[in-house]
Every structure is written in structure tokens, then in C-alpha cells.
Short mmCIF file of C-alpha atoms in Angstrom, two decimals:
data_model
loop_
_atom_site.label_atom_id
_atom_site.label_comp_id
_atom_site.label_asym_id
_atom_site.label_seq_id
_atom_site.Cartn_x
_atom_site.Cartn_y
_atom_site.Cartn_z
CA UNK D 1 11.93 5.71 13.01
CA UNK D 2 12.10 2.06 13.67
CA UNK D 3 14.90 0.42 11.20
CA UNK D 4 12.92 -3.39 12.03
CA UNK D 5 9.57 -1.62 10.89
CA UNK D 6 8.30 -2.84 8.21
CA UNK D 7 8.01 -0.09 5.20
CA UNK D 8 3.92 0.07 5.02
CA UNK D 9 2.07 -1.75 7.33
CA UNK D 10 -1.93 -1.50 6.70
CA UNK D 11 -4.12 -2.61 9.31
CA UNK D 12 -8.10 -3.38 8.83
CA UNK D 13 -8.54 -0.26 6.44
CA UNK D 14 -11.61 0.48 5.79
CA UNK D 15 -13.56 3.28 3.88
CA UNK D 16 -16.74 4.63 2.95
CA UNK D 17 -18.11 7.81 0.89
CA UNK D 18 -21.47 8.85 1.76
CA UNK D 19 -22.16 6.93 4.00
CA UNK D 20 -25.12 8.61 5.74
CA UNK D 21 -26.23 7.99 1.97
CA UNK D 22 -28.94 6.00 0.37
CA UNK D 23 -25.70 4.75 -1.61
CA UNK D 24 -22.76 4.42 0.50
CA UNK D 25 -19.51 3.82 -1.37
CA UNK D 26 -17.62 1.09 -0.13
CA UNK D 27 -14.46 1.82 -0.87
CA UNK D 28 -12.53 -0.39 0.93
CA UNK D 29 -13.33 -2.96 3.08
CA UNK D 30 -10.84 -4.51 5.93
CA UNK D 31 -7.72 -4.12 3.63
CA UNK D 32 -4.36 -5.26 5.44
CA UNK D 33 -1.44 -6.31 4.27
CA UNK D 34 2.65 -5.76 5.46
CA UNK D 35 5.19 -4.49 2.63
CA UNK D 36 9.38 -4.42 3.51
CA UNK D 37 12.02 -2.00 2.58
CA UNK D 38 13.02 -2.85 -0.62
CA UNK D 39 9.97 -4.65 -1.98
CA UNK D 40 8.26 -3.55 -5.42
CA UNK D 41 4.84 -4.03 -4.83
CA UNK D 42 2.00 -3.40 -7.98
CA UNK D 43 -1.09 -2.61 -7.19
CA UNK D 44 -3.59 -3.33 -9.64
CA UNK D 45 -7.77 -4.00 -10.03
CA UNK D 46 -11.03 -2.36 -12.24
CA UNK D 47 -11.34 1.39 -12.71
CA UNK D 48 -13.52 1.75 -9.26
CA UNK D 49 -12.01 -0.92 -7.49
CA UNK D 50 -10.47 1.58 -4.69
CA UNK D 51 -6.86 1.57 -5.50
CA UNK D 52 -6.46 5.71 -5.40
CA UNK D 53 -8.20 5.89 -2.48
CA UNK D 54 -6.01 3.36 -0.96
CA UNK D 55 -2.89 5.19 -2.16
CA UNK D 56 -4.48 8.51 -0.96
CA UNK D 57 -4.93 6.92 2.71
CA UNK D 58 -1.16 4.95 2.75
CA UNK D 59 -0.06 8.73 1.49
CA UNK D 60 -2.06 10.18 4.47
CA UNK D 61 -3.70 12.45 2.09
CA UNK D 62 -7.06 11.04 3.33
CA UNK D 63 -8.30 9.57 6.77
CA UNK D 64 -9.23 5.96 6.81
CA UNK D 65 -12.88 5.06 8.59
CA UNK D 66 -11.31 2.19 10.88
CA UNK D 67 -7.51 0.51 10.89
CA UNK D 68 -4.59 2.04 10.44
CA UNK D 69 -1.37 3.00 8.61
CA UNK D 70 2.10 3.07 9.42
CA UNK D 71 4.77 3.73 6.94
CA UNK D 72 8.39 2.71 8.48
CA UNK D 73 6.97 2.85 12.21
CA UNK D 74 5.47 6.22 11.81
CA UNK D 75 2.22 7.83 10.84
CA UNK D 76 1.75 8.74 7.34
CA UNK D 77 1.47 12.72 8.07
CA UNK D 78 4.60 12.58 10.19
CA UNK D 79 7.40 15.08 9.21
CA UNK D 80 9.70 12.04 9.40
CA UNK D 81 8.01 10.21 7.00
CA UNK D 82 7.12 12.90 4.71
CA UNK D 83 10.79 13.88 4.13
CA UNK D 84 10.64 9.82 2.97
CA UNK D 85 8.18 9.32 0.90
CA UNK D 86 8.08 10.53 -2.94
CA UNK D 87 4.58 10.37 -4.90
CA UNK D 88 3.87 10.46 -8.58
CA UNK D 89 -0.17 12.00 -9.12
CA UNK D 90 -2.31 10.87 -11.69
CA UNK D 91 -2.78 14.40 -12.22
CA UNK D 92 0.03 17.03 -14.47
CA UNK D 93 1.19 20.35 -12.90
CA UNK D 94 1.11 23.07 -15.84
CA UNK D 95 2.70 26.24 -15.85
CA UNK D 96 3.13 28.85 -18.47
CA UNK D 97 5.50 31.00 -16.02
CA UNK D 98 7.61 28.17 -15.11
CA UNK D 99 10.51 26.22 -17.06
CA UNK D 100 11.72 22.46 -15.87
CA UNK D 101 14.56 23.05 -14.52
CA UNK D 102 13.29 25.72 -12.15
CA UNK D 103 10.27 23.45 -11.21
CA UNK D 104 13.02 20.97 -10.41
CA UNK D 105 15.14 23.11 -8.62
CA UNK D 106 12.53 24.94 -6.41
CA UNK D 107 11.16 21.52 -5.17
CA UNK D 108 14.50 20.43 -4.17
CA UNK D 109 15.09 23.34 -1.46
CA UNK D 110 11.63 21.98 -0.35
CA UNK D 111 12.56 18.73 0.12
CA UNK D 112 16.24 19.81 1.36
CA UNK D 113 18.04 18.08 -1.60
CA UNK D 114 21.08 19.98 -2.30
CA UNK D 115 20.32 21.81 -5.93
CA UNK D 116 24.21 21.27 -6.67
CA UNK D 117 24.82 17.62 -6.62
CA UNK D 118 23.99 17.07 -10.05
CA UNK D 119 21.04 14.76 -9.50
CA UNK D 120 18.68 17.46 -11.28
CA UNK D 121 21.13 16.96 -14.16
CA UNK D 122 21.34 13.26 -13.59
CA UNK D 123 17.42 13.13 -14.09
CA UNK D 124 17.02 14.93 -16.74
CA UNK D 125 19.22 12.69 -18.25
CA UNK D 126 18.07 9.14 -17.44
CA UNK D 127 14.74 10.34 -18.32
CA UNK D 128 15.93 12.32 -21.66
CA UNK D 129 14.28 15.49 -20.56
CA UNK D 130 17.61 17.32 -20.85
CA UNK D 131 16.72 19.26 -23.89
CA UNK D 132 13.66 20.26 -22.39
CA UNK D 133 15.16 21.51 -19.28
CA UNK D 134 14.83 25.32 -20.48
CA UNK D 135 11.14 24.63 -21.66
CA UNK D 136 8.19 26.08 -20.49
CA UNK D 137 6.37 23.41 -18.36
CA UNK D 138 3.35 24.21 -20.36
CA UNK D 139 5.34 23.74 -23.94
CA UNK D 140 5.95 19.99 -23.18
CA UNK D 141 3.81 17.01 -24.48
CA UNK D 142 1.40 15.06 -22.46
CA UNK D 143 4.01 12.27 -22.34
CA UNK D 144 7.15 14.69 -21.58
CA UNK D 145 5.34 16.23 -18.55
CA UNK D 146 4.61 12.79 -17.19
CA UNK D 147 8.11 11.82 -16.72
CA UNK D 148 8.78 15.72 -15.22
CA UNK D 149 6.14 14.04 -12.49
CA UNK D 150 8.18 10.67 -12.47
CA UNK D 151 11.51 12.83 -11.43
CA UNK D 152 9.80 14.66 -9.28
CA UNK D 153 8.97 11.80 -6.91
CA UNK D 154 12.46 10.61 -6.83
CA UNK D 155 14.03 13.79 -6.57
CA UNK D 156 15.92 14.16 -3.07
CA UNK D 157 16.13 11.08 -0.77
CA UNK D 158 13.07 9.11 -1.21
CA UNK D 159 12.83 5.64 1.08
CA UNK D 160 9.28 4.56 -0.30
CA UNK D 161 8.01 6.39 -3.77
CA UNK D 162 4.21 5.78 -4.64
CA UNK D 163 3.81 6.12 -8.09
CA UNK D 164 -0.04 6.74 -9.57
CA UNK D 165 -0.76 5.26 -13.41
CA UNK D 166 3.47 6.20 -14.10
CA UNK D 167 3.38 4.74 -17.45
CA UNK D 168 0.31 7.13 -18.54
CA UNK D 169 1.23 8.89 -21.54
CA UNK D 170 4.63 7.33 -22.05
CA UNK D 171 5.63 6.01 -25.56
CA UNK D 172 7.36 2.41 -25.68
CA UNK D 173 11.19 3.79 -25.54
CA UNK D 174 9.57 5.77 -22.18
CA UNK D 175 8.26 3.00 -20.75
CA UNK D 176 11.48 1.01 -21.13
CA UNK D 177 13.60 4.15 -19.75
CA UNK D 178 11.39 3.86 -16.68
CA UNK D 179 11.38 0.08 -16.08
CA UNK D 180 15.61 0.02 -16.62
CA UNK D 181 15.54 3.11 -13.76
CA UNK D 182 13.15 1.43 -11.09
CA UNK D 183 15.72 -1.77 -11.82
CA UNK D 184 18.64 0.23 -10.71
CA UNK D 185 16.84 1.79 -7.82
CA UNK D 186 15.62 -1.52 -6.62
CA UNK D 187 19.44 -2.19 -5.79
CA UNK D 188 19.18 1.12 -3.28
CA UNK D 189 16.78 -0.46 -1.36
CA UNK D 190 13.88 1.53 -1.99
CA UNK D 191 10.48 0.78 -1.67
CA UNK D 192 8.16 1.40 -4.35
CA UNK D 193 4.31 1.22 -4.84
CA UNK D 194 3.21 0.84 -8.71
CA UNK D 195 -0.39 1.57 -9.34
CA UNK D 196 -1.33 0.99 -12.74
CA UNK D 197 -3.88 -0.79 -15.83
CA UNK D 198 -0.59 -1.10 -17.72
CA UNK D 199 -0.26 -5.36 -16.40
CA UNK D 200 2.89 -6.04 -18.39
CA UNK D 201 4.92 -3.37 -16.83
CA UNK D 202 3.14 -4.45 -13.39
CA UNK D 203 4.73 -7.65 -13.92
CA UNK D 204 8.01 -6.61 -15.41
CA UNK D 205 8.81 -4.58 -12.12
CA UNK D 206 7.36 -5.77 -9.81
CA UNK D 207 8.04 -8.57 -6.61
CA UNK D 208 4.46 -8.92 -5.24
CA UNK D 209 1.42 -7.30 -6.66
CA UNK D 210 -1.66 -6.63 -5.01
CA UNK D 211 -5.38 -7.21 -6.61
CA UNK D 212 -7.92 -5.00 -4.89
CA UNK D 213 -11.39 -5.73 -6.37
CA UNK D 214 -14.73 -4.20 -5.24
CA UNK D 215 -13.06 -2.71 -1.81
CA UNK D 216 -10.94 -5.46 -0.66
CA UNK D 217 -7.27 -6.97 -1.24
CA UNK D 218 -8.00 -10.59 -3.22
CA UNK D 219 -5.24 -11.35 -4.13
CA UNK D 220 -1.35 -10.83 -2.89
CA UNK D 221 0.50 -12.33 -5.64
CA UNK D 222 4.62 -13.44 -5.70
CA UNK D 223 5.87 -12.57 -9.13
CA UNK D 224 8.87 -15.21 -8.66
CA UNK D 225 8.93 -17.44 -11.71
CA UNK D 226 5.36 -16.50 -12.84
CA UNK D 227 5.17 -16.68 -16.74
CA UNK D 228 4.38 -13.97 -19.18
CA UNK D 229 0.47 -12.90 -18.77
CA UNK D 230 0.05 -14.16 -15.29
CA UNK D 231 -1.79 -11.06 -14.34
CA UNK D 232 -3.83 -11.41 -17.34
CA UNK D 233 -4.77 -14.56 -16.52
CA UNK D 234 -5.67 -13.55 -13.24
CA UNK D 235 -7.20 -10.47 -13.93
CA UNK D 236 -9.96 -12.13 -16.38
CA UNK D 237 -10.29 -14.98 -14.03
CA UNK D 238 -11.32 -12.55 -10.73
CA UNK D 239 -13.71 -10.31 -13.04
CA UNK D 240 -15.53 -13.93 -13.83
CA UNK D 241 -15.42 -14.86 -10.35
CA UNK D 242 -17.35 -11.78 -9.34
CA UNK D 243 -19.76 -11.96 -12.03
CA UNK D 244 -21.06 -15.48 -11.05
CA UNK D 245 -21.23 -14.71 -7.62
#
């Protein structure tokens, strides 16, 4: 693992469904950008606009047409880089069988965090799952098995956590749990992706945010000093641009 690398380095990707097809997706087209340890990047665009199967492809979950990924030096399917990486799904794992704590608990032995250093506990607790820790999995609320998802991706020793629509479900005193935690584990150094419509939170957490529109990165924005609704703003004034064009 190269300590100079930088965190996610994209490289020309490119990516098309069916494309033997009379209608080829174009899912992405040439997308490169660098991101460093540390850095807080959103990435937002349109329902359609590519940004899961760009997350899918940085994850490793799904090969790329052309280009290529490297996450701290490494391929994305490495085993070094897999014991790295932490990933939030759009998607909610149900389980009638199953209660949160044990969930918790058996996913720590797989990613070798030790089960007795309290940071199950410590979880729970930031995330005020606590008093659900005895639940079912399938007895919580939409909303309380979204945040089981958002401690799952943290859970261990995670360098670079991709996070999937996080605020999805959450209530307002969620949402404000979850931007007060990524704040604190910005100081750690981590490196955190932050897919999501939600552009308020986008621009509450996050340092740079990518806009990915039609296939292709547009936009690389620097959140330093930008005022309240910047994304807004920008949002409207891309989805103008491409209907004149």
C-alpha cells in the first residue's frame, strides 16, 4: 500500500450496458478524477445520471469498459483494500432470525475488529440504536435499519467508507446525529464518499462534491466559502444547460 497514493484515483472510466444493443446505455463516459486521504467528497446528479454505477466500479463490485481504478495504490478487489474500505448499500438487510447486536457482532469477526473494544457499544450509542440492540433486525423501522447499515460501514477500521443515499429514511434529529459523526471522523483522517439527492447535507459535509450528469463528471466543485444553496443553484443551472443543448 503506497502511503503517497492518493485515496481513489479514477482514470478514463468508462461504461456501457447493452451495448451490442439497439440502445446502449452510456453509463459513464471518460470519468477521472483524483480524491486524498482525508477528503469528503459528495457525489451528486439526476436519478440515471450513473452515480451507483460509478460507486459500484470505485467499490470493484463491477468491471469498468476502459480506465481504471485504484483505491490507495491498489486495485479495488484487493484483500488490502477490502479490509479498508466500508460501504453503506442503498439496499436494507432484513432478518427475522437475527437481533442487532448479533448482526453487529458477527460482521466484526469478519472484518477482524475485536468484538470487545466497545466500539459495537460505542455505535449503538452515537447512533441511538442502543435500545434496539436486542431487537429483531426485522422489528426495526425503515429509518432505524438505515443507520444499522450506517454502523455497519464504519464498524472495524475503515480508511475510505462509501456511503449510498445515507440519509434515506432518516428523520431530522438522524440526519443531524449523522452529520455531527462524519465531523468527528473527518478529524481521523478518513476518506469518505457521500452519494446522495439530499443537497443540503451534501453541502453541510462535504469538501469537494462531484456532479456527474448524463455519464460524465461536470462539475468538481470546492465547498470552501460557498453560500447556502450553492448546489441548488448549480443543480438547476446544469439540468437547463442540458436541455438547451
Amino acid at each position: 500500500m503506497d502511503p503517497l497514493a492518493p485515496a481513489v484515483l479514477a482514470e478514463d472510466i468508462s461504461k456501457t450496458y447493452n451495448p451490442r444493443s439497439k440502445s446502449p446505455v452510456h453509463a459513464l463516459r471518460d470519468v477521472a478524477f483524483s480524491v486524498q486521504p482525508g477528503e469528503m467528497v459528495g457525489l451528486i446528479g439526476p436519478n440515471g445520471a450513473g452515480k451507483s454505477t460509478l460507486l459500484r466500479i470505485l467499490l470493484g463490485f463491477l468491471n469498468a469498459d476502459s480506465g481504471r481504478v485504484m483505491i490507495f495504490g491498489e486495485h479495488p478487489e484487493s484483500l488490502e483494500v477490502r479490509q479498508l474500505v466500508g460501504y453503506q448499500a442503498d439496499t436494507q438487510f432484513r432478518s427475522k432470525s437475527i437481533n442487532v447486536r448479533q448482526f453487529l457482532a458477527l460482521h466484526a469477526a469478519l472484518v477482524g475488529a475485536n468484538e470487545e473494544d466497545g466500539q459495537i457499544e460505542d455505535l449503538l450509542k452515537l447512533f441511538s440504536l442502543h435500545d434496539a440492540a436486542n431487537r429483531p433486525i426485522s422489528a426495526l423501522s425503515k429509518g432505524m435499519r438505515q443507520k444499522l447499515e450506517l454502523v455497519l460501514a464504519f464498524l472495524g477500521a475503515p480508511q475510505i467508507v462509501f456511503l449510498d443515499e445515507p440519509t434515506a429514511s432518516l428523520d431530522p434529529p438522524s440526519i443531524f446525529e449523522l452529520r455531527d459523526f462524519l465531523a468527528a471522523r473527518k478529524s481521523t483522517g478518513i476518506t469518505v464518499f457521500f452519494s446522495s439527492h439530499n443537497l443540503t447535507e451534501v453541502e453541510n459535509v462535504c469538501d469537494r462534491v462531484f456532479f456527474i450528469l448524463e455519464g460524465s463528471l461536470v462539475a468538481d466543485y470546492a465547498m470552501t466559502n460557498v453560500k447556502p444553496g450553492f448546489l441548488e443553484e448549480a443543480f438547476r443551472k446544469h439540468l437547463v444547460e442540458r436541455r438547451s443543448a
